[in-house]
Coordinates of C-alpha atoms in Angstrom, one line a residue:
V1 CA 131.7 216.7 -12.4
L2 CA 135.1 218.3 -11.6
V3 CA 135.3 222.0 -10.9
A4 CA 138.4 224.1 -10.7
D5 CA 138.8 227.5 -9.0
S6 CA 141.0 230.4 -10.3
E7 CA 144.1 228.7 -8.9
G8 CA 143.4 225.3 -10.6
K9 CA 142.4 223.6 -7.4
L10 CA 139.9 220.8 -7.9
S11 CA 136.6 220.2 -6.1
S12 CA 133.6 218.1 -6.7
P13 CA 130.0 218.2 -5.5
R14 CA 130.7 214.7 -4.1
G15 CA 133.8 215.7 -2.3
S16 CA 137.6 215.7 -2.7
Q17 CA 137.8 211.9 -2.1
L18 CA 136.0 211.3 -5.5
V19 CA 138.6 213.5 -7.2
H20 CA 141.5 211.7 -5.5
M21 CA 140.0 208.3 -6.3
T22 CA 139.5 209.1 -10.0
L23 CA 143.1 210.3 -10.4
M24 CA 144.5 207.2 -8.5
M25 CA 142.2 204.5 -9.8
H26 CA 141.4 205.3 -13.4
S27 CA 144.3 203.0 -14.7
W28 CA 142.4 200.0 -13.5
V29 CA 139.9 200.5 -16.3
V30 CA 141.6 202.8 -18.8
P31 CA 145.4 203.5 -19.5
S32 CA 146.7 206.8 -18.2
Q33 CA 147.5 208.0 -21.7
M34 CA 143.9 207.5 -22.8
F35 CA 142.7 209.2 -19.6
A36 CA 144.9 212.2 -20.3
Q37 CA 143.8 212.4 -23.9
K38 CA 140.1 212.2 -22.8
L39 CA 140.7 215.1 -20.4
L40 CA 142.1 217.2 -23.3
T41 CA 139.1 216.3 -25.4
L42 CA 136.7 217.2 -22.6
Y43 CA 138.6 220.3 -21.5
P44 CA 140.3 222.1 -24.5
P45 CA 143.4 223.6 -23.0
L46 CA 142.5 227.3 -23.7
S47 CA 143.4 228.2 -20.1
L48 CA 144.6 226.4 -17.0
S49 CA 141.1 226.4 -15.4
A50 CA 139.8 224.6 -18.5
V51 CA 141.9 221.6 -17.6
P52 CA 141.1 221.2 -13.9
P53 CA 142.3 217.7 -13.2
V54 CA 145.8 218.1 -14.5
P55 CA 147.7 220.0 -11.8
P56 CA 146.6 217.9 -8.9
W57 CA 147.2 214.7 -10.9
I58 CA 150.8 215.7 -11.5
T59 CA 151.5 216.9 -8.0
Q60 CA 149.7 214.1 -6.1
F61 CA 150.8 211.2 -8.3
P62 CA 154.2 211.9 -9.8
A63 CA 155.0 208.2 -10.0
V64 CA 152.5 207.8 -12.8
F65 CA 154.4 210.3 -15.0
E66 CA 157.8 208.9 -14.0
A67 CA 156.7 205.4 -15.1
D68 CA 155.0 206.4 -18.4
P69 CA 157.0 208.3 -21.0
L70 CA 154.0 208.5 -23.3
L71 CA 152.0 210.3 -20.6
E72 CA 155.0 212.7 -20.1
E73 CA 154.8 213.4 -23.9
I74 CA 151.1 214.2 -23.7
M75 CA 151.7 216.6 -20.8
G76 CA 154.4 218.2 -22.9
D77 CA 152.0 218.9 -25.7
L78 CA 149.5 220.3 -23.2
W79 CA 152.3 222.6 -21.8
A80 CA 153.1 223.9 -25.3
L81 CA 149.4 224.7 -25.9
V82 CA 149.0 226.5 -22.6
R83 CA 152.2 228.5 -23.2
S84 CA 151.2 229.5 -26.7
D85 CA 147.8 230.6 -25.4
G86 CA 149.5 233.1 -23.1
E87 CA 149.3 231.1 -19.9
E88 CA 153.0 230.9 -19.0
K89 CA 152.4 231.9 -15.5
H90 CA 150.5 228.7 -15.0
S91 CA 152.7 226.4 -17.1
Q92 CA 154.7 225.1 -14.1
L93 CA 151.6 223.6 -12.6
I94 CA 151.2 221.5 -15.8
D95 CA 154.8 220.8 -16.9
S96 CA 155.5 217.4 -15.3
S97 CA 159.3 217.9 -16.0
C98 CA 159.2 220.6 -13.2
L99 CA 158.4 218.0 -10.6
S100 CA 160.9 217.6 -7.8
P101 CA 162.7 214.3 -7.9
H102 CA 161.0 211.6 -5.9
V103 CA 162.8 211.3 -2.5
N104 CA 163.8 207.7 -1.8
I105 CA 163.6 207.3 2.0
F106 CA 166.3 204.7 1.8
Q107 CA 168.7 207.4 0.9
A108 CA 167.7 209.7 3.7
P109 CA 170.1 209.8 6.6
S110 CA 168.9 208.0 9.7
P111 CA 168.9 210.1 12.9
S112 CA 171.1 209.0 15.7
V113 CA 169.1 208.9 18.9
K114 CA 171.8 207.4 21.2
K115 CA 174.4 209.6 22.7
R116 CA 176.3 206.6 24.2
K117 CA 178.4 204.3 22.1
V118 CA 176.0 202.0 20.3
S119 CA 176.5 198.3 20.8
L120 CA 176.7 196.1 17.6
I121 CA 176.8 192.9 19.7
F122 CA 173.6 190.9 19.7
D123 CA 173.9 189.9 23.4
H124 CA 174.2 193.5 24.4
M125 CA 171.2 194.8 22.4
E126 CA 168.1 195.5 24.3
P127 CA 164.9 193.9 22.9
D128 CA 163.3 197.3 22.7
E129 CA 166.2 198.7 20.7
M130 CA 166.1 195.8 18.3
A131 CA 162.3 196.0 17.8
E132 CA 162.5 199.7 17.0
H133 CA 165.3 199.4 14.5
L134 CA 163.5 196.5 12.7
S135 CA 160.4 198.6 12.7
Y136 CA 162.4 201.5 11.2
L137 CA 163.6 199.3 8.3
E138 CA 160.0 198.0 7.9
F139 CA 158.7 201.6 7.8
K140 CA 161.2 202.5 5.1
N141 CA 160.1 199.5 3.0
F142 CA 156.4 200.5 3.2
C143 CA 157.2 204.1 2.3
N144 CA 158.8 202.9 -0.9
V145 CA 155.7 201.0 -2.1
S146 CA 153.5 203.2 -4.3
F147 CA 149.9 202.6 -5.4
L148 CA 151.3 201.5 -8.8
D149 CA 153.2 198.7 -7.0
Y150 CA 150.0 197.5 -5.4
R151 CA 148.2 197.7 -8.7
S152 CA 150.9 195.7 -10.4
Y153 CA 150.7 193.0 -7.8
V154 CA 147.0 192.7 -8.0
V155 CA 146.8 192.7 -11.8
R156 CA 149.8 190.3 -12.3
G157 CA 149.5 188.2 -9.1
S158 CA 153.2 188.3 -8.6
V159 CA 155.9 190.5 -7.0
R160 CA 158.4 189.6 -9.6
D161 CA 159.9 192.7 -11.4
N162 CA 158.3 194.8 -8.6
P163 CA 161.4 195.9 -6.6
A164 CA 159.5 197.6 -3.8
L165 CA 157.4 194.6 -3.0
E166 CA 160.2 192.1 -3.6
R167 CA 162.2 194.0 -1.0
S168 CA 159.3 193.6 1.5
V169 CA 159.2 189.9 0.9
M170 CA 163.0 189.6 1.3
M171 CA 162.9 191.5 4.6
C172 CA 160.1 189.4 5.9
N173 CA 161.8 186.1 5.0
G174 CA 165.1 187.6 6.1
V175 CA 163.8 188.4 9.6
S176 CA 162.3 184.9 9.9
Q177 CA 165.6 183.2 8.9
W178 CA 167.7 185.5 11.0
V179 CA 165.7 184.5 14.1
Q180 CA 166.2 180.9 13.4
L181 CA 169.9 181.2 12.7
M182 CA 170.6 183.3 15.7
I183 CA 169.0 180.6 17.9
L184 CA 170.7 177.7 16.0
S185 CA 174.1 179.4 16.2
R186 CA 174.3 178.8 19.9
H187 CA 176.1 175.7 21.1
T188 CA 174.1 174.7 24.2
A189 CA 170.3 174.3 24.8
Q190 CA 170.5 176.9 27.6
Q191 CA 172.0 179.5 25.3
R192 CA 169.5 178.7 22.6
A193 CA 166.6 179.2 25.1
Q194 CA 168.1 182.5 26.1
V195 CA 168.1 183.8 22.5
F196 CA 164.6 182.4 22.0
T197 CA 163.4 184.3 25.1
K198 CA 165.1 187.5 23.8
F199 CA 163.2 187.3 20.5
I200 CA 159.9 186.8 22.4
H201 CA 160.6 190.1 24.2
V202 CA 161.4 191.6 20.8
A203 CA 158.0 190.3 19.5
Q204 CA 156.2 191.8 22.5
K205 CA 157.8 195.2 21.8
L206 CA 156.8 194.9 18.1
R207 CA 153.2 194.3 19.2
A208 CA 153.4 197.4 21.4
L209 CA 154.7 199.4 18.4
Q210 CA 151.8 198.1 16.4
N211 CA 154.2 196.6 13.8
F212 CA 152.3 193.5 12.8
N213 CA 154.3 192.7 9.7
T214 CA 157.6 192.3 11.5
L215 CA 155.8 190.6 14.4
M216 CA 154.6 188.0 11.9
A217 CA 158.1 187.4 10.6
V218 CA 159.7 187.1 14.1
T219 CA 156.9 184.8 15.3
G220 CA 157.1 182.7 12.2
G221 CA 160.8 182.2 12.8
L222 CA 160.2 181.1 16.4
C223 CA 157.5 178.7 15.3
H224 CA 159.5 177.3 12.4
S225 CA 159.9 173.5 12.6
S226 CA 163.7 173.9 12.6
I227 CA 163.2 175.5 16.0
S228 CA 160.1 173.8 17.4
R229 CA 161.7 170.4 17.0
L230 CA 164.5 171.4 19.5
K231 CA 163.1 169.6 22.6
D232 CA 166.1 170.2 24.8
T233 CA 165.8 173.9 24.1
S234 CA 162.0 174.1 24.5
N235 CA 162.2 172.3 27.9
L236 CA 164.3 175.2 29.2
L237 CA 161.9 178.0 28.2
P238 CA 160.1 179.7 31.2
P239 CA 156.3 179.2 31.3
D240 CA 155.6 182.9 30.7
I241 CA 157.7 182.7 27.4
T242 CA 155.8 179.7 26.2
K243 CA 152.5 181.5 27.1
A244 CA 153.6 184.6 25.2
L245 CA 154.4 182.6 22.1
S246 CA 151.0 181.0 22.2
E247 CA 149.3 184.4 22.5
M248 CA 151.3 185.7 19.5
T249 CA 150.4 182.7 17.3
E250 CA 146.7 183.1 18.3
L251 CA 146.8 186.8 17.3
L252 CA 148.4 186.0 13.9
S253 CA 146.4 182.9 13.2
S254 CA 144.9 182.6 9.7
R255 CA 141.8 181.1 11.3
S256 CA 138.5 182.7 10.0
N257 CA 140.5 184.9 7.6
Y258 CA 142.8 186.4 10.3
I259 CA 139.8 187.5 12.4
N260 CA 141.9 188.2 15.5
Y261 CA 144.5 190.2 13.7
R262 CA 141.9 192.2 11.8
R263 CA 140.0 193.1 15.0
V264 CA 143.2 194.2 16.8
Y265 CA 144.5 196.1 13.8
N266 CA 141.3 198.0 13.2
E267 CA 141.3 199.1 16.9
C268 CA 144.8 200.6 16.5
S269 CA 145.3 204.2 15.8
G270 CA 148.4 206.3 14.9
F271 CA 151.5 204.6 13.7
K272 CA 150.8 201.0 12.7
V273 CA 152.3 198.5 10.2
P274 CA 149.9 196.0 8.6
I275 CA 150.6 192.5 7.7
L276 CA 151.2 193.2 4.0
G277 CA 150.3 189.7 2.7
V278 CA 146.9 189.7 4.4
H279 CA 145.9 193.1 2.8
L280 CA 147.2 192.2 -0.6
K281 CA 145.1 189.0 -0.5
D282 CA 142.1 191.3 0.1
L283 CA 143.0 193.3 -2.9
I284 CA 143.3 190.2 -5.1
S285 CA 139.9 188.9 -3.8
L286 CA 138.2 192.2 -4.6
N287 CA 139.7 192.5 -8.0
E288 CA 138.6 188.9 -8.9
A289 CA 135.2 189.0 -7.3
L290 CA 133.9 192.3 -8.8
P291 CA 133.6 193.0 -12.5
D292 CA 135.3 196.1 -14.0
Y293 CA 132.0 197.0 -15.8
I294 CA 128.3 196.7 -15.1
D295 CA 125.6 196.7 -17.8
E296 CA 128.5 196.1 -20.2
D297 CA 129.5 199.7 -20.7
K298 CA 129.3 201.3 -17.2
I299 CA 132.4 201.5 -15.1
N300 CA 131.9 199.7 -11.8
L301 CA 132.5 202.6 -9.4
S302 CA 131.7 200.4 -6.4
K303 CA 134.7 198.1 -7.2
L304 CA 137.0 201.1 -7.7
Q305 CA 135.9 202.6 -4.4
H306 CA 136.5 199.3 -2.5
L307 CA 140.0 198.9 -4.1
Y308 CA 140.7 202.6 -3.4
S309 CA 139.8 202.3 0.2
N310 CA 142.0 199.3 0.8
I311 CA 145.0 200.8 -1.0
N312 CA 144.6 204.1 0.8
D313 CA 144.8 202.2 4.1
L314 CA 148.1 200.7 3.0
L315 CA 149.4 204.1 1.9
A316 CA 148.4 205.8 5.2
I317 CA 151.8 204.8 6.7
H318 CA 153.5 207.2 4.2
S319 CA 152.2 210.2 6.2
C320 CA 153.0 208.7 9.6
T321 CA 155.8 209.6 11.9
P322 CA 157.3 206.6 13.7
P323 CA 157.3 206.9 17.5
F324 CA 161.0 206.2 17.6
E325 CA 164.3 207.1 16.0
A326 CA 167.1 204.9 14.8
N327 CA 170.9 204.7 15.0
K328 CA 172.3 204.3 11.5
D329 CA 175.2 202.0 12.7
L330 CA 172.7 199.5 14.1
L331 CA 170.6 199.8 10.9
H332 CA 173.7 198.9 8.9
L333 CA 174.2 195.8 11.0
L334 CA 170.6 194.7 10.7
T335 CA 170.5 195.4 6.9
L336 CA 173.5 193.2 6.3
S337 CA 172.2 190.5 8.6
L338 CA 168.7 190.4 6.9
D339 CA 170.1 190.4 3.4
L340 CA 171.7 186.9 4.0
Y341 CA 169.9 183.9 2.5
Y342 CA 170.1 180.3 3.5
T343 CA 168.1 177.4 2.0
E344 CA 165.6 175.4 4.0
D345 CA 167.9 172.4 3.7
E346 CA 170.9 174.3 5.2
I347 CA 168.8 175.5 8.1
Y348 CA 167.5 172.0 8.9
E349 CA 171.0 170.6 8.6
L350 CA 172.1 173.1 11.3
S351 CA 169.1 172.2 13.4
Y352 CA 169.8 168.5 13.4
T353 CA 173.5 169.2 14.1
K354 CA 172.5 171.0 17.3
E355 CA 170.0 168.4 18.4
P356 CA 170.1 165.1 16.5
K357 CA 167.0 163.0 16.0
N358 CA 166.3 160.7 18.9
P359 CA 163.6 158.2 18.2
K360 CA 163.1 157.4 21.9
I361 CA 162.1 161.0 22.7
Q362 CA 158.6 162.1 22.0
P363 CA 158.5 165.1 19.7
V364 CA 157.5 168.5 21.1
A365 CA 153.8 169.3 20.4
P366 CA 154.1 171.7 17.4
V367 CA 152.8 175.2 17.6
K368 CA 151.1 176.1 14.3
P369 CA 153.2 178.8 12.8
P370 CA 151.8 181.9 11.1
V371 CA 152.2 182.0 7.4
V372 CA 155.2 184.2 6.6
A373 CA 155.3 185.9 3.2
E374 CA 153.2 183.2 1.5
W375 CA 152.1 185.8 -1.0
G376 CA 155.7 186.2 -2.1
S377 CA 156.6 182.5 -2.3
G378 CA 159.3 181.7 -4.8
V379 CA 161.0 185.0 -4.5
T380 CA 164.7 184.6 -3.8
P381 CA 167.2 187.4 -3.0
R382 CA 168.9 188.8 -6.1
L383 CA 171.4 191.3 -4.7
D384 CA 174.2 192.2 -7.0
P385 CA 177.8 192.2 -5.9
D386 CA 177.9 196.0 -5.8
T387 CA 175.0 196.1 -3.4
I388 CA 176.6 193.5 -1.2
S389 CA 179.9 195.4 -1.2
K390 CA 178.1 198.6 -0.3
H391 CA 176.3 197.0 2.6
V392 CA 179.5 195.4 3.9
K393 CA 181.3 198.8 3.6
Q394 CA 178.6 200.5 5.7
M395 CA 178.7 197.8 8.3
V396 CA 182.5 197.9 8.5
D397 CA 182.5 201.7 8.8
S398 CA 180.0 201.4 11.7
V399 CA 182.2 198.8 13.4
M400 CA 185.3 201.0 13.2
K401 CA 183.5 204.1 14.3
N402 CA 182.2 202.4 17.4
Y403 CA 185.1 200.2 18.4
D404 CA 188.3 201.7 17.0
Q405 CA 188.8 203.9 20.1
N406 CA 192.3 205.2 19.2
Q407 CA 191.6 205.4 15.5
D408 CA 194.6 203.4 14.4
G409 CA 192.6 201.2 12.0
Y410 CA 192.3 198.2 14.3
I411 CA 189.8 196.8 16.9
S412 CA 190.4 194.0 19.4
L413 CA 189.9 190.5 18.2
E414 CA 187.6 189.8 21.1
E415 CA 185.2 192.5 20.2
F416 CA 185.3 191.5 16.5
E417 CA 184.4 187.9 17.3
K418 CA 181.4 189.1 19.4
I419 CA 180.2 191.2 16.5
A420 CA 180.8 188.4 14.0
A421 CA 178.6 186.1 16.1
N422 CA 175.6 188.3 14.9
F423 CA 175.9 186.5 11.5
P424 CA 175.2 182.9 10.5
F425 CA 178.5 182.7 8.6
S426 CA 180.5 183.2 11.9
F427 CA 182.1 179.8 11.3
C428 CA 184.3 181.4 8.7
T429 CA 188.0 181.7 9.6
H430 CA 189.7 185.0 9.8
E431 CA 193.3 186.1 9.6
T432 CA 195.1 188.9 11.3
D433 CA 198.5 190.6 10.8
R434 CA 198.6 191.9 14.4
E435 CA 198.2 189.6 17.4
G436 CA 195.1 190.2 19.3
Q437 CA 193.8 192.8 16.8
I438 CA 192.1 192.9 13.4
S439 CA 192.2 195.6 10.8
R440 CA 189.5 197.3 8.7
D441 CA 190.6 195.5 5.6
E442 CA 190.6 192.1 7.4
I443 CA 187.1 192.8 8.7
N444 CA 185.9 193.8 5.2
S445 CA 187.4 190.6 3.8
Y446 CA 185.8 188.5 6.5
F447 CA 182.3 189.8 5.8
M448 CA 182.7 189.6 2.0
R449 CA 183.8 186.0 2.3
G450 CA 180.8 185.3 4.5
M451 CA 178.4 187.0 2.1
S452 CA 179.9 185.1 -0.8
I453 CA 179.3 181.8 1.0
C454 CA 175.6 182.8 1.4
A455 CA 175.6 183.8 -2.3
K456 CA 176.6 180.3 -3.3
L457 CA 173.7 178.9 -1.3
G458 CA 170.9 181.2 -2.5
Y459 CA 171.9 184.2 -4.6
N460 CA 171.5 184.2 -8.3
F461 CA 175.0 185.3 -9.4
K462 CA 175.7 184.7 -13.0
D463 CA 179.4 184.1 -12.6
E464 CA 180.7 183.2 -9.2
D465 CA 184.3 183.7 -10.1
S466 CA 183.6 187.2 -11.4
F467 CA 181.9 188.0 -8.1
L468 CA 184.9 186.7 -6.1
T469 CA 187.3 188.6 -8.3
H470 CA 185.2 191.7 -8.1
S471 CA 185.4 191.4 -4.3
G472 CA 189.2 190.8 -4.3
L473 CA 188.6 187.5 -2.6
L474 CA 189.5 184.8 -5.1
C475 CA 192.7 184.1 -3.3
Y476 CA 190.8 182.8 -0.3
F477 CA 189.1 179.9 -2.2

């Protein structure tokens, strides 16, 4: 039973949670259009209070109406009936077209917390700074996943054609690959051990921030066989770093259905980022184990309540405030870095280039890596040329803002080479029309060429020549 007061606010003898659950979860057993029509049958729209569920449904779940034109049409009919019945003063509570546009957090400006000049050079970044900015990107990803996205994944068993969840998979895999490539980009075992150590400190900060999803990605990259096979590198790691890695892998182990992670996560309060794949697996299991109906014609409310509870836990991050802020220039750097894609074969080739196979040397005892984005296996990045161009432009703007001190359109070649070392395509050559300096256009061309190399390896561009032409780079190949 749903009861509305004079202002149309819903209540229920069983509490507001039942109301919220009904409005969120009904689509698991009945389409939203049918649900709306049933409401109109049960509550003839003679007045606003006679249709109690409608206003909170529209205001609390606008995504449902944005995704369903037929539902929008039904609400339009309801609005017309209410208006014709002399209820114009209430019509805005029902008219779904009056909803404010959904705010995409990716478009919101990122605050700048640093007063000093931000460093875009990997070697100069503090682990805490890196962990906080990775967590900010992760937070934005989670805030863009709606309950409809979770339902789509559970019903279809795939993240394909689900942009919000695809982006989460891409970031998770992107972080893991970036960790590997930043280690493998160093020429000596000592340098590789130093980068490895830095990422351990990043992982420790991620654990302190209670960001378990990015922690899984970083740890997965450190434990990847392309890294764990590097005996010369591992021999130079301090004992406390090796111990820290072991502790991380134990925390994230899939043993006993992630028992260690679940215990730690449930003890956390406030801002926390779950391992998305683990919780999506729970939703899949619940959906498959419990029937939609009992006694043939009765909706299984217990199933809906369990699914609702799990989805609500994932949505809780939407209302959280992260305990940190982010610098948008560093976010641009990380966004471009994590959007790159290399195949497994390319990464292994680089690994064997750094430390060739030696049959006389016993292999390093492998550390069992956590499973990274297994739930999204088979998803490959599909960024279009316009998106790549946008990310490159943002990155170049950030570089010029922070390093073009006299604002003449050039930065020093030395600083540029240090920044370029943040990216796995740093082997690309670059040209300059001014000795010892490099211009904005030259930096832009460099990054676009690097991105196009990665595109050849992994991105699904329909016409490579059109991409190069679009980028103004055909002359370089």
